[in-house]
XYZ file of N, CA and C in Angstrom:
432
model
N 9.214 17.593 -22.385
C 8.598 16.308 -22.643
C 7.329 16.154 -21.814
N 6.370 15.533 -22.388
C 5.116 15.282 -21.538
C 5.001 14.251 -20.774
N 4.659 14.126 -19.928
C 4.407 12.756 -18.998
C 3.314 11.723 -20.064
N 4.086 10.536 -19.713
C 3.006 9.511 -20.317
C 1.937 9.280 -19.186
N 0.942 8.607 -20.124
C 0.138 8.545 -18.533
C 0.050 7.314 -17.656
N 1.176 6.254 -17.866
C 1.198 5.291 -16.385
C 2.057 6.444 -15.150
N 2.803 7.569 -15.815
C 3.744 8.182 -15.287
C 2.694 8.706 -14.255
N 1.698 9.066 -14.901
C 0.601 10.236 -14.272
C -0.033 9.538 -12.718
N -0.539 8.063 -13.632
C -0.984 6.840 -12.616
C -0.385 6.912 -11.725
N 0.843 6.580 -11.809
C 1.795 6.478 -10.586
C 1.329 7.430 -9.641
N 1.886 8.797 -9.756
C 1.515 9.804 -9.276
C 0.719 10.020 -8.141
N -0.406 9.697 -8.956
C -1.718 9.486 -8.228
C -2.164 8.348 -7.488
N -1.421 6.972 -7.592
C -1.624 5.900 -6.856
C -0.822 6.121 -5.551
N 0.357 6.713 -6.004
C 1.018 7.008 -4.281
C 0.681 7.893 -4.086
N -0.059 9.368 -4.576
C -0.647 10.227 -3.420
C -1.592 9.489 -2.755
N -2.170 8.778 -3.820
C -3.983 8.180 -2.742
C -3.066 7.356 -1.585
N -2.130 6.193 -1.744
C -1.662 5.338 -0.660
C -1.303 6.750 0.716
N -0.612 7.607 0.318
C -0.236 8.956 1.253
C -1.631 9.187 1.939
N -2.620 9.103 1.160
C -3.833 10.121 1.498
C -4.170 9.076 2.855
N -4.525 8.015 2.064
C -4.846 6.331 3.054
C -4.068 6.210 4.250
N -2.811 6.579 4.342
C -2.070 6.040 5.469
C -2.159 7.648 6.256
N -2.546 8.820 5.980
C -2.438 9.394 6.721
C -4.006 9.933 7.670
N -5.113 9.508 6.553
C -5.989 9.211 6.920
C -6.546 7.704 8.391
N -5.595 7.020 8.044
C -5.635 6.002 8.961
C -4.726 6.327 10.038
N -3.771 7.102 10.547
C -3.234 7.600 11.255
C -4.395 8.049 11.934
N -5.605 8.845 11.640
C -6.169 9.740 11.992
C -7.006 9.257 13.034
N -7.648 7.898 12.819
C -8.499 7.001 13.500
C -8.266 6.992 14.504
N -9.079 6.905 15.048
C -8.631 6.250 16.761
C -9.599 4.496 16.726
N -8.733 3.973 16.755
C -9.119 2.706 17.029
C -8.363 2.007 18.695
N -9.061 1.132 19.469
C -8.432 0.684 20.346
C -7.254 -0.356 20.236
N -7.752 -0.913 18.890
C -6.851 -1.821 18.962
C -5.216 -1.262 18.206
N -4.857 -0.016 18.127
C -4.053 0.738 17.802
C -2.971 0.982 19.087
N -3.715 0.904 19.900
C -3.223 1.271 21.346
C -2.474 0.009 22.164
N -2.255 -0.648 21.708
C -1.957 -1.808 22.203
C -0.586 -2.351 21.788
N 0.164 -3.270 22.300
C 1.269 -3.817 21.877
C 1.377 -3.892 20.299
N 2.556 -3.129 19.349
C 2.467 -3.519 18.205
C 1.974 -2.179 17.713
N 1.217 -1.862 18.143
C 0.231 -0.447 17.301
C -0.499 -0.809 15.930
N -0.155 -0.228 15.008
C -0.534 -0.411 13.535
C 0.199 -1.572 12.756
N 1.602 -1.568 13.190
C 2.625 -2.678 13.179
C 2.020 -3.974 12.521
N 1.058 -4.285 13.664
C 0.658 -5.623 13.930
C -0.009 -6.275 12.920
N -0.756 -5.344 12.180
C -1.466 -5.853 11.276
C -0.890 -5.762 10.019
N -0.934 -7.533 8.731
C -0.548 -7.449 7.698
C -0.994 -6.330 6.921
N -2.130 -5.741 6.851
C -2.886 -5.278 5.716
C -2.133 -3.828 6.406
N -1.459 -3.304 7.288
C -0.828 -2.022 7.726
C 0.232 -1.961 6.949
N 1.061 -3.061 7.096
C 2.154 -3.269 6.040
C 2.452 -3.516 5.291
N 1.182 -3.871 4.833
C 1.126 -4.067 2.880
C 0.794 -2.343 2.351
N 0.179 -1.594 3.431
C -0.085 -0.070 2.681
C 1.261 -0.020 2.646
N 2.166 0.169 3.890
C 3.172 0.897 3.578
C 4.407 0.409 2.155
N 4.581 -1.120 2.704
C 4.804 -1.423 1.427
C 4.901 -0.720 -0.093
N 2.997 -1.241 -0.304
C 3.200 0.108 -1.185
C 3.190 1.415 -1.258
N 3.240 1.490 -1.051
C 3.764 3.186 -0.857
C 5.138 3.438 -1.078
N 5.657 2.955 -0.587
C 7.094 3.035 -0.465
C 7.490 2.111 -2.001
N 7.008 1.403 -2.866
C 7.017 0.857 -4.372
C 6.327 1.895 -5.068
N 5.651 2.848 -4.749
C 4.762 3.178 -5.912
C 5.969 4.872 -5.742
N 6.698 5.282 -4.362
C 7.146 6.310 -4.280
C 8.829 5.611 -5.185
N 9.302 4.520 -4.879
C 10.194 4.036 -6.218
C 9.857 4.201 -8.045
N 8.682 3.807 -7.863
C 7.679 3.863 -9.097
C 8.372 5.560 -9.654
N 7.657 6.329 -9.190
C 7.918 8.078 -8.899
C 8.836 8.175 -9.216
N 9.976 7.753 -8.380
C 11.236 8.353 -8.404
C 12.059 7.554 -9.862
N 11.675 6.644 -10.231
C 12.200 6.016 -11.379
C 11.913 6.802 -12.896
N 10.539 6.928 -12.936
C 9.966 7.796 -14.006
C 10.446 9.255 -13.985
N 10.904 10.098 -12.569
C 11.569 10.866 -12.478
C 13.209 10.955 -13.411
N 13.676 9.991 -12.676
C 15.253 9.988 -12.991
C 14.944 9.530 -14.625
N 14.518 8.624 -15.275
C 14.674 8.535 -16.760
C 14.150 9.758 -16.953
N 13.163 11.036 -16.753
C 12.677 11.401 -17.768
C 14.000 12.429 -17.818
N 14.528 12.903 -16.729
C 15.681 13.806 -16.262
C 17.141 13.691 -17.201
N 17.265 12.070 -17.138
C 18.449 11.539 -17.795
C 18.487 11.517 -18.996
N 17.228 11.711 -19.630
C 17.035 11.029 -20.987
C 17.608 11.665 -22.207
N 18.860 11.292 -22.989
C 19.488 11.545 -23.928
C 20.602 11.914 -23.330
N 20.748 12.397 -21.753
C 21.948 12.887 -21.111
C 23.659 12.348 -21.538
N 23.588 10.926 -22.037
C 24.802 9.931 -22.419
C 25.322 9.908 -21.236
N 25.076 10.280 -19.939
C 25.913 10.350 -18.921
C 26.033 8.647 -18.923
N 26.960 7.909 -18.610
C 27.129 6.233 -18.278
C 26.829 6.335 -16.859
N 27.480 7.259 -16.050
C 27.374 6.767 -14.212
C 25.684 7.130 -13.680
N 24.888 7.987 -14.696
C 23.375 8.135 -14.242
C 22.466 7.211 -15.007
N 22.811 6.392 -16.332
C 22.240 5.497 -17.045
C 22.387 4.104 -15.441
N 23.499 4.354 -14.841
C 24.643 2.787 -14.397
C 23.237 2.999 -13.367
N 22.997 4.476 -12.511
C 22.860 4.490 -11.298
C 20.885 4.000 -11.452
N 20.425 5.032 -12.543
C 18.805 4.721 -13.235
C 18.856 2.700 -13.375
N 19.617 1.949 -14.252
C 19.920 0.798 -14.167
C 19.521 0.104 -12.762
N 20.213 0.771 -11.517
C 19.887 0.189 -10.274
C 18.987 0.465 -9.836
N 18.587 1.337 -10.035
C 16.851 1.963 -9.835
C 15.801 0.769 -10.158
N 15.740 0.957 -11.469
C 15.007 0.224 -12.169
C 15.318 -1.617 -11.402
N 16.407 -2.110 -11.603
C 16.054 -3.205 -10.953
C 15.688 -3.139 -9.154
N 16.190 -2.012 -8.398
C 15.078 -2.179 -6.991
C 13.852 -2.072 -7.554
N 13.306 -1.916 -8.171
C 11.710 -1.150 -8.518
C 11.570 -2.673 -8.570
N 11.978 -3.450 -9.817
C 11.142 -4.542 -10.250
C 11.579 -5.738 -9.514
N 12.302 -5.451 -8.939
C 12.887 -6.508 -7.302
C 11.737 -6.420 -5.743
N 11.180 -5.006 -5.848
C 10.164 -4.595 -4.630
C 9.023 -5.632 -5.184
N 8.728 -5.140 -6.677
C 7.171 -5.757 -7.256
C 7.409 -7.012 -7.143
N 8.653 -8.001 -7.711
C 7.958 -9.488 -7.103
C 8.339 -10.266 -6.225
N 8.864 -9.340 -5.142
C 9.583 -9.927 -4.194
C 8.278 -9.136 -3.048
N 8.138 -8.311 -2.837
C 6.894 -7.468 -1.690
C 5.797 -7.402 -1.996
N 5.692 -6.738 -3.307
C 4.775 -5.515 -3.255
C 3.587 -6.564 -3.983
N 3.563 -7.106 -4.937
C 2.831 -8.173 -5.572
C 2.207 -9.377 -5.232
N 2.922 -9.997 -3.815
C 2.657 -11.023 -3.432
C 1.924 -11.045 -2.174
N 2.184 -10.241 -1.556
C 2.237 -9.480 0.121
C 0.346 -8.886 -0.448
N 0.313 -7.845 -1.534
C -0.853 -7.561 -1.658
C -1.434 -8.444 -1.713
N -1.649 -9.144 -2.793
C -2.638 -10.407 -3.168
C -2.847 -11.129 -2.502
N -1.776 -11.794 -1.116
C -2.210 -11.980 -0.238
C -3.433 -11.710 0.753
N -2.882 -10.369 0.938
C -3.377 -9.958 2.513
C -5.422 -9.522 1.098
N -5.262 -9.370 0.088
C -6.560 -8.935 -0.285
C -7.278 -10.190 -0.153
N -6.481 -11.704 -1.025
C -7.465 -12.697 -1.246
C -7.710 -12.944 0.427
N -7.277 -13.164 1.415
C -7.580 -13.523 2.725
C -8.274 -13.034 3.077
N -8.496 -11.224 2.979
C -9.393 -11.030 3.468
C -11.014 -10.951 3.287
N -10.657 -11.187 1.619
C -12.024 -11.374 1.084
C -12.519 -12.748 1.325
N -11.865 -13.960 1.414
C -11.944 -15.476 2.138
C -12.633 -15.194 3.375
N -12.076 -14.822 4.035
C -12.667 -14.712 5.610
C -13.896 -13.916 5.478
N -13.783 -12.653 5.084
C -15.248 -12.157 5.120
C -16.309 -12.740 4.431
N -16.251 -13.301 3.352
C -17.369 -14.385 2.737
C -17.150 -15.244 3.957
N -16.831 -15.520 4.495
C -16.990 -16.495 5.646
C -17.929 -16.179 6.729
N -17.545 -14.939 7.175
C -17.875 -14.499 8.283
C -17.337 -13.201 9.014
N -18.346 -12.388 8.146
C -18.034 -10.813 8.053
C -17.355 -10.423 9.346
N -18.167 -10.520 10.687
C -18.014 -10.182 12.320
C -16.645 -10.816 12.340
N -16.148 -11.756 12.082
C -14.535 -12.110 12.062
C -13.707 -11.305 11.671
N -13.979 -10.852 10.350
C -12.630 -9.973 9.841
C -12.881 -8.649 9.854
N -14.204 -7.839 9.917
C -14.824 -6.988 9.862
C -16.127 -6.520 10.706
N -16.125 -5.983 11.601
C -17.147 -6.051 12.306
C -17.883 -5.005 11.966
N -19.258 -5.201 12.281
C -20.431 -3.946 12.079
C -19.983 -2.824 13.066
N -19.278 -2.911 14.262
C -19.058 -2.190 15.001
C -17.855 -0.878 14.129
N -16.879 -1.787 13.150
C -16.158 -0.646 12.208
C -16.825 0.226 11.302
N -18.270 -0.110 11.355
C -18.802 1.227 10.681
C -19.280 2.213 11.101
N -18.919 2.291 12.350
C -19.246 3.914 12.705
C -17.639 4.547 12.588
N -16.671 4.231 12.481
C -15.677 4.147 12.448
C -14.524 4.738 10.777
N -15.240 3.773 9.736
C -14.965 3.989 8.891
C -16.301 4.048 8.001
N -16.495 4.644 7.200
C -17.792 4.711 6.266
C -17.616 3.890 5.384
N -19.126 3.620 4.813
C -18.557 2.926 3.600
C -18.384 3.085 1.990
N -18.666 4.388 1.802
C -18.027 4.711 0.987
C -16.644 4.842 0.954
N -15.889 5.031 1.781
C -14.481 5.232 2.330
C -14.224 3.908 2.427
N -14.951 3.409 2.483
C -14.660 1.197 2.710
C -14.062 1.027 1.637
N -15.299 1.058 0.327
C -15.225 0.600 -0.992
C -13.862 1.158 -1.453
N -13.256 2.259 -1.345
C -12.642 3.516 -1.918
C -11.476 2.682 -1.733
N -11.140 2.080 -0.539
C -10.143 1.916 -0.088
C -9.211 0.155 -0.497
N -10.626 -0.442 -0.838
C -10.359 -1.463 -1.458
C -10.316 -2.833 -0.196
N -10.077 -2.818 0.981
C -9.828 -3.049 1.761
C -8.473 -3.044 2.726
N -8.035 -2.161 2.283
C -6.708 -1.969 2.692
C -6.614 -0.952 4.296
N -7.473 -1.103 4.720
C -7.737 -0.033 5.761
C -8.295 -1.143 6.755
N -8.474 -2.703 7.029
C -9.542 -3.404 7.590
C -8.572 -4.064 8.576
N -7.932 -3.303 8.648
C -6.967 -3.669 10.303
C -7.972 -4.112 11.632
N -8.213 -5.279 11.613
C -9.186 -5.511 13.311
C -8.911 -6.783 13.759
N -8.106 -7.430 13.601
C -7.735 -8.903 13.622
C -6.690 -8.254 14.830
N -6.707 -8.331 16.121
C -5.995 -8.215 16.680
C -5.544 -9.794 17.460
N -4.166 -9.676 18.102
C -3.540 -10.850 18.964
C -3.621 -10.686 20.537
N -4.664 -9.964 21.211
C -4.152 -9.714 22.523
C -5.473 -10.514 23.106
């Protein structure tokens, strides 16, 4: 059977989140170093978040394509529970938590870029790598 292509999407939306979070591992930022670490910041835990929905995503399109015609009842029962964590993550985490942490941060920076984003993060992060990322990488709001 061929993969459809949201199957493909998927795929590729949680390698890029993989690529993103391991890329941001990579940084050295100061404010990383501090009580909390990466922790601290919403927009840290909205990557992982998704990631961890889009690697459900994966594993769902996996198990149907595996099962499919199988008649097994206890892997239809077990795919069944799959499928509702999947669509339990999206509007309970993964949907709300994003749109969040994006509309805020685009609020604040029309506000007042040096607040949520400083010129000082661009030697730091590029901006092509900015755009790429959507803003999901703009961890600088620290509490200390």
């Amino acid at each position: 059977m061929a993969l459809v292509p949201c199957q493909v999407l998927r795929v590729a939306i949680l390698l890029s989140y993989c690529s993103i979070l391991c890329n941001y591992k990579a940084i050295e930022m100061p404010s990383h170093q501090t009580y909390g670490g990466s922790w601290k910041f919403l927009t840290f835990i909205d990557l992982v978040i998704q990631a961890v929905f889009f690697g459900i995503c994966v594993l769902t399109d996996l198990s149907s394509l595996l099962t499919r015609g199988s008649g097994n009842q206890e892997q239809e029962r077990q795919l069944r529970k799959l499928i509702s964590l999947r669509d339990w993550m999206l509007a309970v985490l993964a949907f709300p938590v994003g749109v969040f942490v994006v509309a805020v941060f685009w609020i604040i920076y029309a506000y007042d870029r040096e607040m949520i984003y400083p010129k000082l993060l661009d030697n730091f992060i590029p901006g092509w790598l900015n755009h790429g990322m959507v803003s999901r990488l703009k961890q600088i709001i620290s509490f200390h």
